[in-house]
Amino acid sequence: MSDKSDVLVIGAGVVGCAITRELAKFNLKTVLLEKENDVCGGVSKGNSGVLHTGLYYPKGSLKGKLCVEGRLMFPKLAKQLNVPYKLCGKHVIARTDEELKDLEGLKAVGEANGAKGLTIISGKELNKREPKVDALSALYSPVAGIMLPYLFTIALAENALSNGVKIHVETKVLNIEQVNSGYKVTTTQGVFYTDIIVNSAGLYADRISAMLGLDKYKLYPCRGEYLILDKNCGELINSMIYPVPPKIAGVLGVHLTPTIEGNVLIGPSAEFINMREDPRTTKEKIKQLMSGAKELLPSIPLNEIIYGFSAIRSKITPPEEKGSRDFIIREDIENFINLIGIESPGLTSSPAIAKMVVQMIKKRKDIKEKIDFDPTRRRTTPFRESSRSQQASLIKGDPTYGEMVCRCEHVSKREVIDALNNPFSARTISAVKYRTGAGMGRCHGGFCLPKIIEILTEEYGMLPKEIYLNNQKSPLFIGTTKELREKQKSE
Amino acid sequence: MKKEIICIVCPMGCHLNVEYAQKTVLSIGGNRCKLGLEYAEKESFNPERTLTTTVKVTNGHLPLVSVRTSKPVSKKLIFKTMALLSKVMVEAPILIGDKIVENLFDTKANIIATKNISFKKRST
Amino acid sequence: MNNFTSQDVDLIVIGGGPAGLAAAISAKKNGAQNLIIIERNNWLGGILPQCIHDGFGLEIFHEPLTGPEYAQRYIDELKKLNIPYMLNSMALEITPDKKVFVASPEDLFCFQAKAIILAMGCRERTRGQIYIPGTRPAGVYTAGVAQNLINLKNMMVGKDVVILGSGDIGMIMARRLTLEGAKVHAIVEILSHTNGLPRNIQQCLIDYEIPLLLSHTVTEIQGINRVESIIISQVNEKLTSIKGKERKIKCDTLLLSIGLIPENDLSKTCGVKLSPVTRGAIVDENLETSVQGVFACGNVLHVHDVVDFVSLEAERAGKSASECILKEQRKEKRIHIEVGDGLSYVLPQYISRDTDLELSIRVLNPREDASIGFFDKDALLKAEKFRKVHPAQMIKIKLKKSETKNINTLRVEVLQK
């Protein structure tokens, strides 16, 4: 890897991928390194998938500014990348007199940040829009929206890739040294040389920074748990339903989010933990989420929960501070740009963060926009989103469109194979799940798992031992049957 | 001596109370049909089971064929049979009832296929 | 202009498992001519080909058969009767006017049917539905999926296994895994009684000395990438874990056998009304749902414990559907059956008074020497005695036309002694 790059981005989460895709517009040699076997392998896939409007962040903060800017950039970007989103609006509800006052405060902050169209509506008006939700009043944000964070991240990466960027997965950074004319980055896959480094390593950004002696950053992992309701609950709410944020730890509180796929998300909780790799769900938080959801929507059918998951926020605010410090985005050392503490609203902000980082790079390098940059990512409309006539055409063009692999989400064999043919060669069950939705439904893989496994063995010739859930540490099988008996016999 | 056993002949699952001395059954209670009587007698001295498992297949539409013993065999032979079958490989096509192993450990029981497997050429 | 293929049929049977096969055969024998089975897998027989254990068919064939053998008898008959079927084909939607959209590798079809038999079977409850806390590693399988992978795909799911739930599939998989050389450390059951057939306790657990831990549940799954251990705990009468009664079991696999749910997502698309108890359609004695001409049978209607009963029920659905096609059905007033004390459900939910009936009944709790009584208001019409009743065993009771001729209401309950 003696080929020297102009910019090397560390971490293929949504921020790293957005930056990389932005860099792909310029005449630069850009490399993106990711320690996992696929993009979006970390924090970026575990969140509410919300496009925020900037209600919560102090005027003048990066969070407030980038959130509003990112939100405004999103529709065009989504169209170019061919990813779904929906501006379903959001209601922050007040249930006590004290909370009523808080709504005014949130509105003022939002407007100071440049959020448009914020109105405070009566409980009666709320009831008309959200018949199942009762409150005294609500702050309505019409331009808040929802999207699919993993699909967005994957789309950013794929579009960057098709515009000449190099992306290396399963490449963990072990060491960084300053050398004469830039940096030497040692990884599990060899050495990379680069002029500029962008550290967007999320939960591990402090460690990457420390590799260059900048050990002043400390991240406090803060776990958030979620519960997902079945799609047949999709009509419970029409918009996002938030409480007034609790005055702790700078979190937004347990809220209800309708998802693009038609489910309802409950969560997240907030719990500071000691270990970064502790993606547990806990009995206590599951209970807390359930009661939080009941408070927002008393008739919520908790027996329709199909799954729970958790993810870890990379907070830079110590627990005892009970607040939320701003993003840190700065060139701490010449040609080394740190992005630290990118938590919510990091997803919404990611397109704006990308622009900001490119502006910083412009100061160091004389860069020009490429004339042949293609901002569009082509994608066949998923089978399930097509009309019956379109479905018939898809099948006539390719019979594997007619073979359903996932019964809950109506994902066809063609789409599964397309997902497995991803440019990162991530041939895992999760790679299929995040790209197609197969396995996310109510049977949770009961039908599609054996079918995906069949595709992996029949179409890709993979052996049982080579089939993984997420990565090479998560094998689904110990081998074929009979092997244990044969071994015992020979002992 | 007394013992309680669960009858496995049918889904009813009668709880049978068997009283026995050395090699004779003195009384059986709790059965709802005469199959239970036969079962209790056998189960007391020489328990037998029908073993069902699978055997590897080459060039089949499935990689395994399901099999069973053609009649119940002594429980003691179960693991021995599993070890034997772990090394057996049969060629498709296979029809239900095909003998996979004949006269298993001199029991006069055969291992027979319980599924039709059609031929499908495999590269490996 | 639509470019899918439209086709008229008299009867479409959705699902080619034991229910669909028996229903189609019965419909054809009762005069239905233009019928077709839609099957989403590339084989007929549904779940049976993976159920390689024996014990099927005692009721119908009077001999113990394995799952694949049982299925093959119906498949052979289906082929003999020249009943057409489509494999790799999945019904996507049923409209209230009985159009069925089917995706298949051949084309997208729109079948306009006179009658429809729902025979989609059931799916397994998963981890999320019982909120097991912990990590989300590889190595957590539902028992049926593990059975498919082991028995059909030749893939071994693990070697140190704990099974949650003592349903039949759980017990059968405990034996299956043991035979294949895995160590099953325990079957953990939250209730104070098992949920499967008694014979499976003997031949799957006792035979192989697999510990059955009643009144226990799994409270946490551990291991980031692959299951490394689980925490189990004893539970109290309210089924919540008792502090201090937890212990860790090292294992690489957790199998879940925690119940089955009739798969009615498709039924909902045409407006079939469902029972919150069975989670299947509400039907009358002809197994007709709330949508005229749409029938349901097998595990999509209510979860059965014995496949023979699925086939028998499906035969009735097939007969009813063929009658529906051949003649206008008179829809007279039905009596709603009230589910009384001690029972979880009675099926059908609606009956007519002028026909012999067979009711499927499930009790709430295990009980010895129980009687099930039939009442019209306070008048006892009939009582049937059972030496033993168990929630895991469906009870079948016949009611003669003469017994229901003059009733105005019907309530079924377990009699208090």
mmCIF file of C-alpha atoms in Angstrom, chain A residues 232 277 279-283 286 290 302-303 305-310 383 388-389 391-393 395-396 399 402-404 407 410 442-444 446-447 449-451 453-454 457 464 469 471 473-482 484-485 488, chain C residues 1-4 40-42 88 90 92-93 101 103-108 123 126-129 131-138 141 145 148-150 153-159 176 178-182 220 224-226 241 252 263 265 268:
data_model
loop_
_atom_site.group_PDB
_atom_site.id
_atom_site.type_symbol
_atom_site.label_atom_id
_atom_site.label_comp_id
_atom_site.label_asym_id
_atom_site.label_seq_id
_atom_site.Cartn_x
_atom_site.Cartn_y
_atom_site.Cartn_z
ATOM 1 C CA ASN A 232 -49.474 -3.814 11.941
ATOM 2 C CA GLU A 277 -18.532 -3.291 23.500
ATOM 3 C CA PRO A 279 -24.490 -4.050 23.382
ATOM 4 C CA ARG A 280 -26.852 -5.672 25.828
ATOM 5 C CA THR A 281 -30.492 -5.067 26.372
ATOM 6 C CA THR A 282 -31.539 -5.201 29.993
ATOM 7 C CA LYS A 283 -34.666 -6.130 31.861
ATOM 8 C CA ILE A 286 -37.029 -2.866 28.620
ATOM 9 C CA MET A 290 -42.501 0.018 28.012
ATOM 10 C CA LEU A 302 -46.889 -3.907 23.876
ATOM 11 C CA ASN A 303 -47.690 -7.512 22.946
ATOM 12 C CA ILE A 305 -43.182 -5.981 20.175
ATOM 13 C CA ILE A 306 -41.139 -8.025 17.720
ATOM 14 C CA TYR A 307 -37.593 -7.226 18.766
ATOM 15 C CA GLY A 308 -35.310 -5.209 20.967
ATOM 16 C CA PHE A 309 -31.841 -3.861 20.284
ATOM 17 C CA SER A 310 -29.308 -1.430 21.665
ATOM 18 C CA PHE A 383 -40.229 -5.587 -5.198
ATOM 19 C CA ARG A 388 -48.508 -5.277 -9.219
ATOM 20 C CA SER A 389 -47.825 -4.439 -12.864
ATOM 21 C CA GLN A 391 -43.836 -6.616 -10.119
ATOM 22 C CA ALA A 392 -44.997 -8.598 -13.144
ATOM 23 C CA SER A 393 -42.458 -6.746 -15.310
ATOM 24 C CA ILE A 395 -40.449 -11.115 -12.836
ATOM 25 C CA LYS A 396 -40.667 -11.243 -16.619
ATOM 26 C CA PRO A 399 -37.584 -14.934 -12.706
ATOM 27 C CA GLY A 402 -40.734 -13.976 -8.375
ATOM 28 C CA GLU A 403 -39.129 -16.105 -5.701
ATOM 29 C CA MET A 404 -39.861 -14.699 -2.270
ATOM 30 C CA ARG A 407 -42.240 -13.599 3.612
ATOM 31 C CA HIS A 410 -41.670 -9.605 0.517
ATOM 32 C CA ARG A 442 -42.230 -10.275 12.597
ATOM 33 C CA CYS A 443 -40.948 -13.816 12.065
ATOM 34 C CA HIS A 444 -37.457 -12.502 12.550
ATOM 35 C CA GLY A 446 -37.836 -17.857 10.664
ATOM 36 C CA PHE A 447 -38.595 -18.255 6.997
ATOM 37 C CA LEU A 449 -32.794 -17.540 7.265
ATOM 38 C CA PRO A 450 -32.817 -21.077 5.792
ATOM 39 C CA LYS A 451 -33.462 -19.562 2.358
ATOM 40 C CA ILE A 453 -28.348 -19.884 3.799
ATOM 41 C CA GLU A 454 -29.408 -21.922 0.783
ATOM 42 C CA THR A 457 -24.328 -22.396 -0.262
ATOM 43 C CA PRO A 464 -21.581 -24.121 6.766
ATOM 44 C CA LEU A 469 -24.335 -13.536 11.260
ATOM 45 C CA ASN A 471 -18.602 -11.048 10.975
ATOM 46 C CA LYS A 473 -16.462 -13.983 14.926
ATOM 47 C CA SER A 474 -20.133 -14.827 14.678
ATOM 48 C CA PRO A 475 -20.425 -18.181 12.868
ATOM 49 C CA LEU A 476 -23.926 -19.603 12.567
ATOM 50 C CA PHE A 477 -22.784 -23.221 12.429
ATOM 51 C CA ILE A 478 -20.124 -25.453 13.891
ATOM 52 C CA GLY A 479 -20.075 -27.513 10.712
ATOM 53 C CA THR A 480 -22.279 -30.153 9.176
ATOM 54 C CA THR A 481 -24.255 -32.768 11.087
ATOM 55 C CA LYS A 482 -22.532 -36.128 11.733
ATOM 56 C CA LEU A 484 -19.502 -34.515 16.135
ATOM 57 C CA ARG A 485 -20.449 -38.212 16.090
ATOM 58 C CA GLN A 488 -16.445 -38.950 19.119
ATOM 59 C CA MET C 1 -52.827 -1.959 -18.735
ATOM 60 C CA ASN C 2 -51.974 -4.707 -16.273
ATOM 61 C CA ASN C 3 -49.293 -7.077 -17.401
ATOM 62 C CA PHE C 4 -49.749 -9.785 -14.796
ATOM 63 C CA ARG C 40 -44.097 -20.859 -1.292
ATOM 64 C CA ASN C 41 -41.413 -23.472 -0.707
ATOM 65 C CA ASN C 42 -39.989 -25.638 -3.456
ATOM 66 C CA ASN C 88 -41.826 -21.386 -5.131
ATOM 67 C CA MET C 90 -46.204 -16.987 -2.641
ATOM 68 C CA LEU C 92 -48.961 -11.655 -1.652
ATOM 69 C CA GLU C 93 -52.501 -10.438 -1.162
ATOM 70 C CA PHE C 101 -52.078 -12.157 -6.201
ATOM 71 C CA ALA C 103 -45.634 -14.112 -7.066
ATOM 72 C CA SER C 104 -43.836 -16.993 -8.763
ATOM 73 C CA PRO C 105 -40.695 -17.287 -10.895
ATOM 74 C CA GLU C 106 -43.000 -17.802 -13.855
ATOM 75 C CA ASP C 107 -45.042 -14.629 -13.526
ATOM 76 C CA LEU C 108 -47.173 -12.538 -11.243
ATOM 77 C CA ARG C 123 -44.784 -19.337 12.527
ATOM 78 C CA THR C 126 -39.221 -15.386 18.598
ATOM 79 C CA ARG C 127 -36.966 -13.956 21.219
ATOM 80 C CA GLY C 128 -38.247 -10.409 20.795
ATOM 81 C CA GLN C 129 -41.774 -11.405 21.635
ATOM 82 C CA TYR C 131 -38.242 -9.773 25.610
ATOM 83 C CA ILE C 132 -35.242 -11.889 26.630
ATOM 84 C CA PRO C 133 -32.626 -9.319 27.633
ATOM 85 C CA GLY C 134 -28.970 -9.587 26.713
ATOM 86 C CA THR C 135 -26.783 -9.485 23.646
ATOM 87 C CA ARG C 136 -27.791 -10.446 20.110
ATOM 88 C CA PRO C 137 -25.174 -12.977 19.039
ATOM 89 C CA ALA C 138 -25.238 -15.827 16.531
ATOM 90 C CA TYR C 141 -32.416 -20.140 16.935
ATOM 91 C CA VAL C 145 -35.503 -23.196 12.176
ATOM 92 C CA ASN C 148 -34.894 -27.245 9.215
ATOM 93 C CA LEU C 149 -31.173 -26.460 9.170
ATOM 94 C CA ILE C 150 -30.135 -29.741 10.776
ATOM 95 C CA LYS C 153 -29.640 -28.513 5.093
ATOM 96 C CA ASN C 154 -27.102 -30.646 6.981
ATOM 97 C CA MET C 155 -25.942 -27.743 9.122
ATOM 98 C CA MET C 156 -25.123 -28.228 12.773
ATOM 99 C CA VAL C 157 -26.227 -25.256 14.834
ATOM 100 C CA GLY C 158 -24.074 -25.855 17.897
ATOM 101 C CA LYS C 159 -22.661 -28.327 20.356
ATOM 102 C CA ARG C 176 -32.197 -34.766 17.785
ATOM 103 C CA THR C 178 -28.183 -35.293 21.404
ATOM 104 C CA LEU C 179 -28.261 -37.973 18.725
ATOM 105 C CA GLU C 180 -26.059 -35.801 16.525
ATOM 106 C CA GLY C 181 -23.521 -35.498 19.324
ATOM 107 C CA ALA C 182 -24.383 -32.158 20.912
ATOM 108 C CA GLU C 220 -30.163 -13.114 29.863
ATOM 109 C CA ILE C 224 -21.114 -10.523 21.759
ATOM 110 C CA ASN C 225 -20.568 -12.500 18.579
ATOM 111 C CA ARG C 226 -21.656 -16.044 19.352
ATOM 112 C CA SER C 241 -37.694 -14.512 38.177
ATOM 113 C CA ASP C 252 -22.929 -21.873 22.409
ATOM 114 C CA GLU C 263 -49.761 -16.973 10.243
ATOM 115 C CA ASP C 265 -50.993 -11.718 7.779
ATOM 116 C CA LYS C 268 -56.053 -9.884 7.111
#
